[in-house]
XYZ file of C-alpha atoms in Angstrom:
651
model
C 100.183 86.656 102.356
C 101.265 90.155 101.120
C 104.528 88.554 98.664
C 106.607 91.743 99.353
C 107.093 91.288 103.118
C 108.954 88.305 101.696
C 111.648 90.152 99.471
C 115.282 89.801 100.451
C 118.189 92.048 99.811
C 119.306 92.516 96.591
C 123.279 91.089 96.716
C 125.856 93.263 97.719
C 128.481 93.262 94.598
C 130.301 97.197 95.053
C 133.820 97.047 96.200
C 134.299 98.439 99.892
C 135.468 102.049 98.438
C 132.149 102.681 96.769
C 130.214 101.549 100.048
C 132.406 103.177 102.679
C 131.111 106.183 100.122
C 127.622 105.596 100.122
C 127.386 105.263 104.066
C 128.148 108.906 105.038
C 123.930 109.787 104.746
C 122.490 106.297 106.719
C 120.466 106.001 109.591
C 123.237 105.087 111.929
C 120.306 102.772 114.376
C 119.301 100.646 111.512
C 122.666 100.206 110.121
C 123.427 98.684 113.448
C 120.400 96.521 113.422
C 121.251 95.365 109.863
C 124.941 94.258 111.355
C 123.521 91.934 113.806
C 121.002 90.413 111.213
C 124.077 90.086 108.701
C 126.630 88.322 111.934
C 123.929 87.105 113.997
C 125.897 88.717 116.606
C 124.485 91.291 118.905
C 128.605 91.700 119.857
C 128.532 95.678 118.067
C 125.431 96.773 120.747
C 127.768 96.913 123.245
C 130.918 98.619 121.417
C 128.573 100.938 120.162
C 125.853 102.902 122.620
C 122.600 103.033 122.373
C 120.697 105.593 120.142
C 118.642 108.289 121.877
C 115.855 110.342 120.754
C 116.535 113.881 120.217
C 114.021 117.353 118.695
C 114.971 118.619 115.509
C 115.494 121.636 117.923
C 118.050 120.096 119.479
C 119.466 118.421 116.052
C 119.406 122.146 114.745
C 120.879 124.276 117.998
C 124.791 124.325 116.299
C 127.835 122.879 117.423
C 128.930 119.701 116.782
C 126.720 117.955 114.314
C 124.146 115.693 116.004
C 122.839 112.637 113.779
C 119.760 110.969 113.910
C 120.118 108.871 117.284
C 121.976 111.468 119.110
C 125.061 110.123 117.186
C 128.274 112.324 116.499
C 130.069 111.830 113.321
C 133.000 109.920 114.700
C 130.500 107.735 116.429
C 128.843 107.125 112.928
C 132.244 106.221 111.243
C 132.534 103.733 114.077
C 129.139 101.907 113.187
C 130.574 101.587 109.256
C 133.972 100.351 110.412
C 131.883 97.608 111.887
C 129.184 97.619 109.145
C 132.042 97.070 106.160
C 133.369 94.175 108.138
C 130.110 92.704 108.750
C 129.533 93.247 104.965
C 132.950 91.188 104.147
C 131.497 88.284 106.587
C 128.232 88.263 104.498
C 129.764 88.575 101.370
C 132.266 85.672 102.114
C 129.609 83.265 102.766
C 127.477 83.675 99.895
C 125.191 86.597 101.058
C 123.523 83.969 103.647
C 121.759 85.071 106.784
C 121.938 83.445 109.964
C 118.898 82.982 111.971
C 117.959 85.040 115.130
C 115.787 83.438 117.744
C 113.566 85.338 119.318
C 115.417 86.605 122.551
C 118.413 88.679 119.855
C 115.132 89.643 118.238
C 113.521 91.040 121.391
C 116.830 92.894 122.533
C 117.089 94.640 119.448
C 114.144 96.044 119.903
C 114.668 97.263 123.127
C 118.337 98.469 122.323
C 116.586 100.405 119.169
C 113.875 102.089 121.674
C 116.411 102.532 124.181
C 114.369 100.656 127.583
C 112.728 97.664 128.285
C 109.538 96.966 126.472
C 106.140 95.569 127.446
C 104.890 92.443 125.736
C 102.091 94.698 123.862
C 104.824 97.026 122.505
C 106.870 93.867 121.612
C 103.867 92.732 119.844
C 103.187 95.799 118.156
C 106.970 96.385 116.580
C 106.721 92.318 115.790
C 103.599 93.412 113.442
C 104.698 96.696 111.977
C 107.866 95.605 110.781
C 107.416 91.819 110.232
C 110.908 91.120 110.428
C 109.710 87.288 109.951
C 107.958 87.982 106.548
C 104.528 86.719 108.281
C 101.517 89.587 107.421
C 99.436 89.614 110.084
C 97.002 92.544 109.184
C 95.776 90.729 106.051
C 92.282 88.577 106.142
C 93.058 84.839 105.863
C 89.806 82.554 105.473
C 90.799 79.402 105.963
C 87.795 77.384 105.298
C 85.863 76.988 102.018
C 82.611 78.414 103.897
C 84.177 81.420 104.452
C 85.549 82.069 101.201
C 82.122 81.190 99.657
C 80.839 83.507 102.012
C 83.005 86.170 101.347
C 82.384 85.794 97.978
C 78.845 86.738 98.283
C 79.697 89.869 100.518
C 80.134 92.654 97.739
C 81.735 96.048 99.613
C 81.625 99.555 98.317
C 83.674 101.566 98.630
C 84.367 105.464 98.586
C 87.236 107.042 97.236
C 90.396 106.112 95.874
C 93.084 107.757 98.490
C 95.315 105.979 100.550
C 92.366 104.472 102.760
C 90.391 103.088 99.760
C 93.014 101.219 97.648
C 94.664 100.068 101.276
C 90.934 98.199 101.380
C 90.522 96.985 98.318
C 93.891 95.352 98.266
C 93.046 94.167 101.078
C 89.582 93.131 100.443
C 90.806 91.911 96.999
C 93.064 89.454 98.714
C 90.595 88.618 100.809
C 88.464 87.363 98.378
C 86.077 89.683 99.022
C 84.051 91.584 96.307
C 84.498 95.512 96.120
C 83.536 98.487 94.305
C 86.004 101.631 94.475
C 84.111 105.072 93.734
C 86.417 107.618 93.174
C 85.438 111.520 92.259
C 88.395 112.023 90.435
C 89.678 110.853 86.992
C 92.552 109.411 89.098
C 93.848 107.742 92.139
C 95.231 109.754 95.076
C 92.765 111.175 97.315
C 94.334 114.727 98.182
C 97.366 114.262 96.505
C 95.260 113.786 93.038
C 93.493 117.297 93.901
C 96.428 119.351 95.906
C 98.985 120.352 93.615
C 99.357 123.805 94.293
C 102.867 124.978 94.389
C 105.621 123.150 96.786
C 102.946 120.481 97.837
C 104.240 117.803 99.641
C 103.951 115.538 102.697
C 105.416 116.589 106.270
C 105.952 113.358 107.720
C 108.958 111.289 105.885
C 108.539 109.034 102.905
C 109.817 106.580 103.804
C 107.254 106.237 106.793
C 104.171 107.587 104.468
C 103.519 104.237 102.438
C 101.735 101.014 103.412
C 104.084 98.439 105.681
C 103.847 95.610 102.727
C 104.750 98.081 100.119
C 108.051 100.284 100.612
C 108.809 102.380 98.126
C 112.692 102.480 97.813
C 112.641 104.770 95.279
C 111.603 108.271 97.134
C 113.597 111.350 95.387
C 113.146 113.161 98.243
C 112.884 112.778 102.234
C 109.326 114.604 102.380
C 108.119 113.958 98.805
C 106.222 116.441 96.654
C 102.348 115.679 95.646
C 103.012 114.370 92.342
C 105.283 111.499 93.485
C 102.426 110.228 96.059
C 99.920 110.165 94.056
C 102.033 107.905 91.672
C 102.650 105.450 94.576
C 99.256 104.676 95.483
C 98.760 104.440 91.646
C 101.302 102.179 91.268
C 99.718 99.925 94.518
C 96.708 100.344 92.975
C 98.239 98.741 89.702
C 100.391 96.159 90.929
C 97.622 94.726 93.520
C 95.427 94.689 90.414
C 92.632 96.861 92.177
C 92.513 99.063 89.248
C 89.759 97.542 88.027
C 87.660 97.719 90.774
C 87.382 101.774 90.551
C 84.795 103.446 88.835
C 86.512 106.875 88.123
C 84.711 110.209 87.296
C 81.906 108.732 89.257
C 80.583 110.385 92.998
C 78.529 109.042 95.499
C 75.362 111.030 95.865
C 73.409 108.934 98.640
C 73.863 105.720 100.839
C 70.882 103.938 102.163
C 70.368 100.855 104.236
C 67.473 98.831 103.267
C 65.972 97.292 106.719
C 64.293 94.304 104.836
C 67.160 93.252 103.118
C 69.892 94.458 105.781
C 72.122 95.885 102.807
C 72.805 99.115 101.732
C 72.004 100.830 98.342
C 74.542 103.396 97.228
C 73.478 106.011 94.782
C 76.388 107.029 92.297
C 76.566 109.224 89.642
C 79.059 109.985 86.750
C 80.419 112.754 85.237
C 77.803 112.662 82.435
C 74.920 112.611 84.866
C 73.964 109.465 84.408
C 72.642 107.497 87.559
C 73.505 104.038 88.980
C 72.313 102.193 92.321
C 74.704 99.645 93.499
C 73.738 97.006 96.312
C 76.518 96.254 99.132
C 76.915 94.475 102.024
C 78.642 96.968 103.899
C 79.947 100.148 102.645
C 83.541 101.591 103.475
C 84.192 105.723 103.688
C 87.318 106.011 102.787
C 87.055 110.245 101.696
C 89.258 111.516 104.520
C 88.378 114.689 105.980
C 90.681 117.109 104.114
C 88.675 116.920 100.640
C 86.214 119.536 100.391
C 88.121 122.545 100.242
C 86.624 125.356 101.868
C 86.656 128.570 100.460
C 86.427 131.963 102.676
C 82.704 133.401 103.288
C 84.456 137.460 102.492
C 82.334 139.957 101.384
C 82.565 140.788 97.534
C 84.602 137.705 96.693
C 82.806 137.251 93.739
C 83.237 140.433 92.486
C 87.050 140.209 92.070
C 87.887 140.196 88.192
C 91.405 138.582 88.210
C 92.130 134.728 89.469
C 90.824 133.374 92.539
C 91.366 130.017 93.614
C 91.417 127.650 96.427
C 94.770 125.969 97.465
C 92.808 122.529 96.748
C 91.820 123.437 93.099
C 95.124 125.186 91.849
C 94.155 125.887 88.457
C 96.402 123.923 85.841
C 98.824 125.999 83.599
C 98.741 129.191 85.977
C 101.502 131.501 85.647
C 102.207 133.945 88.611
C 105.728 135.419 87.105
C 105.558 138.699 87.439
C 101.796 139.090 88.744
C 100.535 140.707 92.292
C 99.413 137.483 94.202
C 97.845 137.835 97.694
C 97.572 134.536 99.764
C 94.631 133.865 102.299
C 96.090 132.077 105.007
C 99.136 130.797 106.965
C 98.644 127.324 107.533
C 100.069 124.032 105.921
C 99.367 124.551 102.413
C 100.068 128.528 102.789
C 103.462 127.850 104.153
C 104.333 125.687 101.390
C 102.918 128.149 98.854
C 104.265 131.048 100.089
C 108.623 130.382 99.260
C 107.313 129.174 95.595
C 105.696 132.634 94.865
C 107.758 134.851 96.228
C 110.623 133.622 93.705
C 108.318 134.148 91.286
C 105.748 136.899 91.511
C 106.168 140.264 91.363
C 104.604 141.246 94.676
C 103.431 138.924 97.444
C 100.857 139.829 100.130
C 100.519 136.863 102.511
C 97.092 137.596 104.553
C 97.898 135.978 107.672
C 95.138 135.472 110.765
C 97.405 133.413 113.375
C 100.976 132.681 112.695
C 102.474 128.891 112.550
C 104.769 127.237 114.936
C 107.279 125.518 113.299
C 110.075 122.235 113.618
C 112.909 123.412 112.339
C 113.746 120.487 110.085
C 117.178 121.009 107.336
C 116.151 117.764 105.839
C 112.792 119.161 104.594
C 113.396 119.441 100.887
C 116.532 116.885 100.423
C 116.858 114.754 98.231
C 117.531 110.936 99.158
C 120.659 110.311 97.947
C 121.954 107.242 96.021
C 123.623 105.638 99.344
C 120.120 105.756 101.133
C 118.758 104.262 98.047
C 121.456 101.371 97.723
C 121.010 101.021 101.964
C 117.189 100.213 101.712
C 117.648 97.766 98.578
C 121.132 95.900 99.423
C 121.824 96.020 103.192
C 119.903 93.259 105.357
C 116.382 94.498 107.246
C 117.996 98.193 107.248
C 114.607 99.255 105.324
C 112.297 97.390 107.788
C 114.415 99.364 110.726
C 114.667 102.582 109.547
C 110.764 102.887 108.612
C 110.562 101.351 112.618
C 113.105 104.304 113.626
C 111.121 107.085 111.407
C 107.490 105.893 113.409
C 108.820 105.228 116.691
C 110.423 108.537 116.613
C 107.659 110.720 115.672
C 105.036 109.059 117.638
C 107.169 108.607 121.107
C 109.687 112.258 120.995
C 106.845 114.947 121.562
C 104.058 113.434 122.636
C 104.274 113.889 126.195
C 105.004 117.990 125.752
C 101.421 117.921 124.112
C 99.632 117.008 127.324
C 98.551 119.852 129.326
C 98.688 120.362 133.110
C 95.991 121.592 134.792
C 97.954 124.082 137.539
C 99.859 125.255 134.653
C 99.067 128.963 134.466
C 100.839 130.302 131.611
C 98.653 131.396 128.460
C 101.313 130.572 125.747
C 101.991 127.225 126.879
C 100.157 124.052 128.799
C 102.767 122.626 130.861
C 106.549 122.978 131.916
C 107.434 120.633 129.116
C 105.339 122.301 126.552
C 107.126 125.634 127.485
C 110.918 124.041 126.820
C 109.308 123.983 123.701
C 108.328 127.424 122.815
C 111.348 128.053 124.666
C 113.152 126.686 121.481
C 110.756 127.158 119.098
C 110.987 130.886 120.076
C 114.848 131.073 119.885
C 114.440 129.120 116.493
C 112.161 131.400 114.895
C 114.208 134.740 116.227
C 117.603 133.136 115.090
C 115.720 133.364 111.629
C 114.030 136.833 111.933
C 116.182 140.415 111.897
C 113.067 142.374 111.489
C 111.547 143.145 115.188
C 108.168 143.972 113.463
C 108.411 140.925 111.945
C 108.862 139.016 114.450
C 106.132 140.228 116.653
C 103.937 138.871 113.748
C 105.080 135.226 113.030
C 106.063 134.472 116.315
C 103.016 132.263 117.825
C 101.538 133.644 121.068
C 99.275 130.426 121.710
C 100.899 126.998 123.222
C 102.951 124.575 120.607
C 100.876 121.782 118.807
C 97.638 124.264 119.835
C 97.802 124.142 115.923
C 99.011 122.097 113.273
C 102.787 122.794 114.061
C 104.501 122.654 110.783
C 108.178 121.816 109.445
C 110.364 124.016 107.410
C 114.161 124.339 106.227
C 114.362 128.230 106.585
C 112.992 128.578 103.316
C 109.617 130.060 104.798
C 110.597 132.653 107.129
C 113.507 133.616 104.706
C 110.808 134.179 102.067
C 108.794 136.547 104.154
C 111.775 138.598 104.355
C 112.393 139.122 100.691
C 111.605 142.393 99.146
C 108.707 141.822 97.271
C 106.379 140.200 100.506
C 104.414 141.849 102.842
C 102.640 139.886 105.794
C 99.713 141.338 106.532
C 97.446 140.990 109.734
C 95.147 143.613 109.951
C 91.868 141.770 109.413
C 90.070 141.191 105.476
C 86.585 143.545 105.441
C 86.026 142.666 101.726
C 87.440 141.593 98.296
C 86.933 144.091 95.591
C 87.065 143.852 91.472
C 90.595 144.654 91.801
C 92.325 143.337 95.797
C 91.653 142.718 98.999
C 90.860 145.673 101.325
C 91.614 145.172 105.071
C 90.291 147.019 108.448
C 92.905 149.401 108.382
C 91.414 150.402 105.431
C 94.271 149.332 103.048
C 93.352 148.299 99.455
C 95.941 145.889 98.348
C 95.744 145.599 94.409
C 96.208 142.257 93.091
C 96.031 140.061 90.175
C 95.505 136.551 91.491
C 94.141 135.173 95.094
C 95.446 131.997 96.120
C 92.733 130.741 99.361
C 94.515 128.691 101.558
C 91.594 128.172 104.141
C 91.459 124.882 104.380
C 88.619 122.333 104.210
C 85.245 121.452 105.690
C 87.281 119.448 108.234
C 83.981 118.679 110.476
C 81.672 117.628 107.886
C 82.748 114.301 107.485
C 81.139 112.219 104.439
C 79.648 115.549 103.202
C 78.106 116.108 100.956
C 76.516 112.535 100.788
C 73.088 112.004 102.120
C 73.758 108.412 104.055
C 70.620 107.723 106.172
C 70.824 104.569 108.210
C 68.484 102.059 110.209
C 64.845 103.212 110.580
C 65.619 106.412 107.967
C 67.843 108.052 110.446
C 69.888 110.656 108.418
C 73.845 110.497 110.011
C 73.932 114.215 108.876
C 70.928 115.038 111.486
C 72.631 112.582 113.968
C 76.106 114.408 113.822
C 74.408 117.560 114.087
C 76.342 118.756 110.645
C 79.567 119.448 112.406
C 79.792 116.887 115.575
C 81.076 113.544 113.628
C 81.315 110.658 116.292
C 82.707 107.128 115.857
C 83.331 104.467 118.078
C 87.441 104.047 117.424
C 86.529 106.720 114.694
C 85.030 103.606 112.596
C 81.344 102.421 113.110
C 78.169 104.426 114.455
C 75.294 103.182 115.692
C 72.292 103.051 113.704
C 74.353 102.113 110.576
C 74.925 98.785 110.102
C 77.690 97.823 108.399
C 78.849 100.948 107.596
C 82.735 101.516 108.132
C 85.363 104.686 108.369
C 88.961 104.967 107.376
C 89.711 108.296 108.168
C 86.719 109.312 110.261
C 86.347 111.922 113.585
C 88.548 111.735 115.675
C 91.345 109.873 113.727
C 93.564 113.053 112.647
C 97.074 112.198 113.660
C 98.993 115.159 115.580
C 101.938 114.185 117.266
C 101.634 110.452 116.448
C 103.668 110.027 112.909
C 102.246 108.708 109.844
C 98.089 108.178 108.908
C 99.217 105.070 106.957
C 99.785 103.510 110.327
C 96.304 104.415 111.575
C 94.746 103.658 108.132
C 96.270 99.995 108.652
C 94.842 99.628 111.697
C 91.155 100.968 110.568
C 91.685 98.746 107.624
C 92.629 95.482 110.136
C 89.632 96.149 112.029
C 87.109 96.008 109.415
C 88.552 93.074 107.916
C 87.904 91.319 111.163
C 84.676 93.384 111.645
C 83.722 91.281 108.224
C 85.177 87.841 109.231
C 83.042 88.080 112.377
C 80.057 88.478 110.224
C 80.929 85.330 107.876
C 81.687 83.315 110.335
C 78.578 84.284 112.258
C 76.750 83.694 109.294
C 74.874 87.221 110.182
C 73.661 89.789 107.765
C 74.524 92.745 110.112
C 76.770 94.193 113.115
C 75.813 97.701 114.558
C 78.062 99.175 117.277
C 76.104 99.600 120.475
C 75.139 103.201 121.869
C 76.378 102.855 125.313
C 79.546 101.303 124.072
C 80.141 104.364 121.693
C 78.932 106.842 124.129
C 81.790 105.967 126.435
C 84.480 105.692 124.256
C 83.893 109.366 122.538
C 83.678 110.745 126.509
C 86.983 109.481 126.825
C 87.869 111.113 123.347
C 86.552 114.251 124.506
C 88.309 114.057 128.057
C 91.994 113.339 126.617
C 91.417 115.735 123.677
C 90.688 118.479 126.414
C 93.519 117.650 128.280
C 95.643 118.563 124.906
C 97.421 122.028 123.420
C 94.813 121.488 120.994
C 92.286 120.917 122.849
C 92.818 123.302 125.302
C 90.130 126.441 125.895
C 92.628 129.263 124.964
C 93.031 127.555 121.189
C 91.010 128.040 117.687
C 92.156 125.560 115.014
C 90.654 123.907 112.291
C 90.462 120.462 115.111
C 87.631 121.778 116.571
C 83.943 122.264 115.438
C 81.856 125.734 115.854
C 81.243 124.625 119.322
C 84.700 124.193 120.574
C 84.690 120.260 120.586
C 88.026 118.433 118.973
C 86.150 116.688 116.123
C 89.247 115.690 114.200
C 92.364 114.374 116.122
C 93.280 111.443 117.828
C 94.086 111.948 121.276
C 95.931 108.478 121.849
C 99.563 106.998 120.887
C 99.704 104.930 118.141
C 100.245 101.801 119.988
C 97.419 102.612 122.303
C 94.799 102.768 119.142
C 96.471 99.951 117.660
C 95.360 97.569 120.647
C 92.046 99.115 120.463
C 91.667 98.342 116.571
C 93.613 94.626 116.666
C 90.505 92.545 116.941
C 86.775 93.647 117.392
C 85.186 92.496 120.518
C 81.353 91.050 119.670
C 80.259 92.368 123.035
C 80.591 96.381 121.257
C 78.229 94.849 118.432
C 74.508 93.791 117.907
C 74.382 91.549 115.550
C 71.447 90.896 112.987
């Protein structure tokens, strides 16, 4: 068992003027939840009404301020009246908890999500947040077989983002044998190699970390690369999987061995020297966002100043008081772009399609020291508010994603999804005073048809400053000395920052992983048509496993760490099935993965990214969502809870 799920509060020892401070920032839903769990009385739920889900549109539109919930400030300071007696009553009786049977637990739940919930839903919150301290997405082997089995079961695998040290923790506590190769000289995945500028996550913190490992200790709400990448190091370190990495070191080629049913996996190391390593399985854990993909212009080689992609930021760079152009307006662009235009001396932001965008004040806040003291001191607020932060993001704006097929209108795919660009729209002109402006960064394609971004103002307000020009007019070429456009326009520049992304439909490129029978899964994907059954195992390779793999690319559905549990869960149990089989192999059948990616394809379709009008970086050359995830979170969390042996041939 994971020890952390096990932690309890620190004591409460501030007198009631320093809390009644520190509660002015909290999450007023989980405070409530932590009352009941500190009175064992579910009395305050119905002095105090449920919370409600509202848009950060809505949140943002002025007037009275609107908390997280739906709350109003007065209805807040009601919740810490009752919190700071509740904290007296805890305090009095030695910080003691009283116990809550599973019918307080269930209304809670249902009080928090504001309806009655099906058992599976029940099931699913039970899991995530563990309010019992019991992990259930860790592999148990109970027997001594099994462990002496999984001893002889040696795993590689690749990369050493949040996917690969989630399985080798997980492995590792399993008792089963791994090998982490990792590219870099460090752990992080794309946070080691993006750290351009203003990098930093877009879905909270406090949400973006593995469920038996919170991280308190966030500085900010949406932290910045750096901070990451030193959490998974630090998960890495205190799960002692450290030791199981082999840094500086790439994998050049993965082949199964028919004879032997395992795999050999070809790495080599930053000095060029060559090793073959022998697995039972072998685990992909290299994401799709990590070969950056620089633009195929004309004459880009030819330019004599700094060119760069977003990815590969060089180290020590110094734009003060240079001419920068940017290629690109997407996720990393948008975060780029405020940073240099404080800085440089000119800005010319190349942009191809403009960005919707949440409007979202708490982008680049810093947690403050009441949040802090909340998440270490007060009773299962943590485990609620992470509940609140996913059950949010994956339930608010889901259903103005899905596209109706009478809807007519061009910019938009259904009713809902036009309330949207409705206040998108009014958003983004409240922001704008320039009318030529405007009619360039206001999107003309449906919300979500892209990756819909979040910003504080800081983005559009940047665009505005003196020193930046957005530019549409098409690139023809780069030259020694800028970038000259269709119109015929050469803009002179010192540096080019290329924020075009990464060779999102090549997944495990540029390995050469050839399967059963020497079939190459490059030739089988067709280069740029990656399919998965659950986005995990393909047929004709045995025992080979994705985290991260088509059609897994969250949109509307909150945090990858969720998902990258879930792929994790299912491989552990992919494995135990194996040991306690006593089989060498398990190979997902074609039929069975042949129907599951038609219903990929068909939901995906049915999507504002998916839909005909769209070009994003979801789709391959020939128009097919490769990347995203069509289904809720819950939904691909049944499918991934336990593998059924009727989807597998087993050898």
């Amino acid at each position: 068992m994971v020890h952390h799920l096990q932690a309890q509060a620190e004591p409460i020892t501030e007198h009631e003027d320093a809390i009644r401070d520190k509660l002015r920032e909290l999450n007023v839903p989980a405070l409530l939840m932590s009352i009941v769990h500190m009175t064992g009385d579910t009395g305050v739920l119905s002095r105090v009404r449920a919370p409600r889900m509202i848009n950060v549109v809505e949140a943002s539109a002025g007037g009275e301020e609107v908390l997280e919930g739906g709350y109003t400030r007065a209805e807040a300071e009601q919740v810490h009246e009752e919190l700071l007696k509740a904290i007296a009553a805890y305090r009095a009786r030695g910080c003691t908890l009283p116990e809550l049977d599973d019918s307080v637990s269930a209304h809670l739940y249902e009080y928090m999500c504001g309806h009655e919930l099906d058992q599976q839903y029940l099931d699913f919150i039970r899991e995530e947040i563990a309010l019992d301290g019991v992990d259930r997405r860790g592999l148990q082997l109970e027997t001594e077989a099994l462990k002496a089995a999984a001893a002889d079961f040696p795993v590689v695998i690749i990369g050493a983002g949040m996917g690969g040290v989630l399985a080798a923790i997980r492995l590792d506590e399993a008792g089963v044998p791994c090998t982490v190769i990792e590219k870099n000289p460090g752990i992080g995945g794309t946070w080691f190699e993006n750290h351009y500028p203003g990098c930093r996550v877009d879905v909270p913190g406090h949400s973006y970390s593995y469920s038996f490992e919170p991280n308190h200790d966030w500085s900010c709400h949406y932290p910045l690369a750096d901070e990451i990448r030193a959490y998974f190091d630090r998960c890495a370190q205190d799960y002692d999987v450290k030791r199981r990495i082999r840094f500086n070191t790439e994998v050049e080629a993965a082949r199964f061995d028919d004879a032997s049913g395992t795999w050999e996996v070809t790495v080599v190391d930053g000095e060029g020297k060559r090793d073959t390593l022998v697995a039972r399985a072998v685990i992909s854990a290299v994401g799709q966002l990590n070969r950056p993909k620089l633009p195929e212009i004309p004459g880009r080689d030819s330019f004599k100043g700094d060119l760069f992609h977003s990815a590969a930021w060089p180290e020590g760079l110094d734009l003060t008081g240079k001419r920068v152009a940017v290629i690109g307006s997407g996720a990393s662009a948008f975060q780029i772009i405020p940073e240099l235009a404080g800085c440089a001396a000119h800005l010319t932001v190349f942009q191809r399609s403009p960005a919707w965008m949440f409007p979202n004040p708490g982008y680049h806040t810093p947690v403050g020291e009441g949040q802090k003291w909340a998440l270490r001191k007060l009773p299962y607020y943590s485990k609620w508010y992470r509940f609140w932060l996913f059950y949010t993001s994956t339930e608010g704006v889901y259903e103005q994603t899905q596209a109706d097929p009478n809807w007519k209108e061009s910019r938009s795919v259904s009713a809902a999804n036009d309330v949207m660009r409705e206040q998108l729209t009014a958003w983004i002109e409240s922001q704008v005073r320039d009318p030529q402006l405007l009619a360039k960064v206001l999107p003309t394609y449906p919300p979500f048809g892209k990756r819909i971004l979040q910003d504080n103002g800081s983005y559009l307000a940047a665009l505005q400053k003196p020193n930046v020009e957005v530019v549409t007019s098409g690139i023809e070429a780069i030259t020694e000395t800028g970038v000259r456009t269709a119109d015929g326009r050469l803009h002179a520049v010192d540096a080019i920052a290329c924020a075009t992304g990464f060779h999102a439909d090549r997944f495990l490129f540029p390995m050469a992983v050839t399967g059963r029978d020497g079939i190459s899964l490059n030739e089988q994907w067709s280069g740029t048509n990656g399919r998965a059954y659950l986005g995990i195992t393909v047929p004709n390779f045995p025992n080979l496993f994705c985290i991260y793999g088509p059609n897994t690319n969250l949109v509307v559905a909150g945090s990858i760490a969720h998902n990258a549990e879930s792929q994790v869960n299912y491989i552990l149990r992919c494995i135990r099935l194996l040991l306690e089989r006593g089989k060498q192999t398990l190979e997902c059948r074609q039929a069975v993965h042949d129907a599951y990616n038609e219903r990929v394809d068909a939901v995906n379709a049915a999507t504002a990214w998916g839909c005909p009008q769209v070009d994003n970086w979801y789709k391959n050359d020939q128009g097919r969502v490769t990347a995203n995830l069509p289904f809720r979170v819950i939904e691909y969390w049944q499918m991934t809870k336990q593998p059924d042996p009727e989807d597998y041939t087993f050898r």
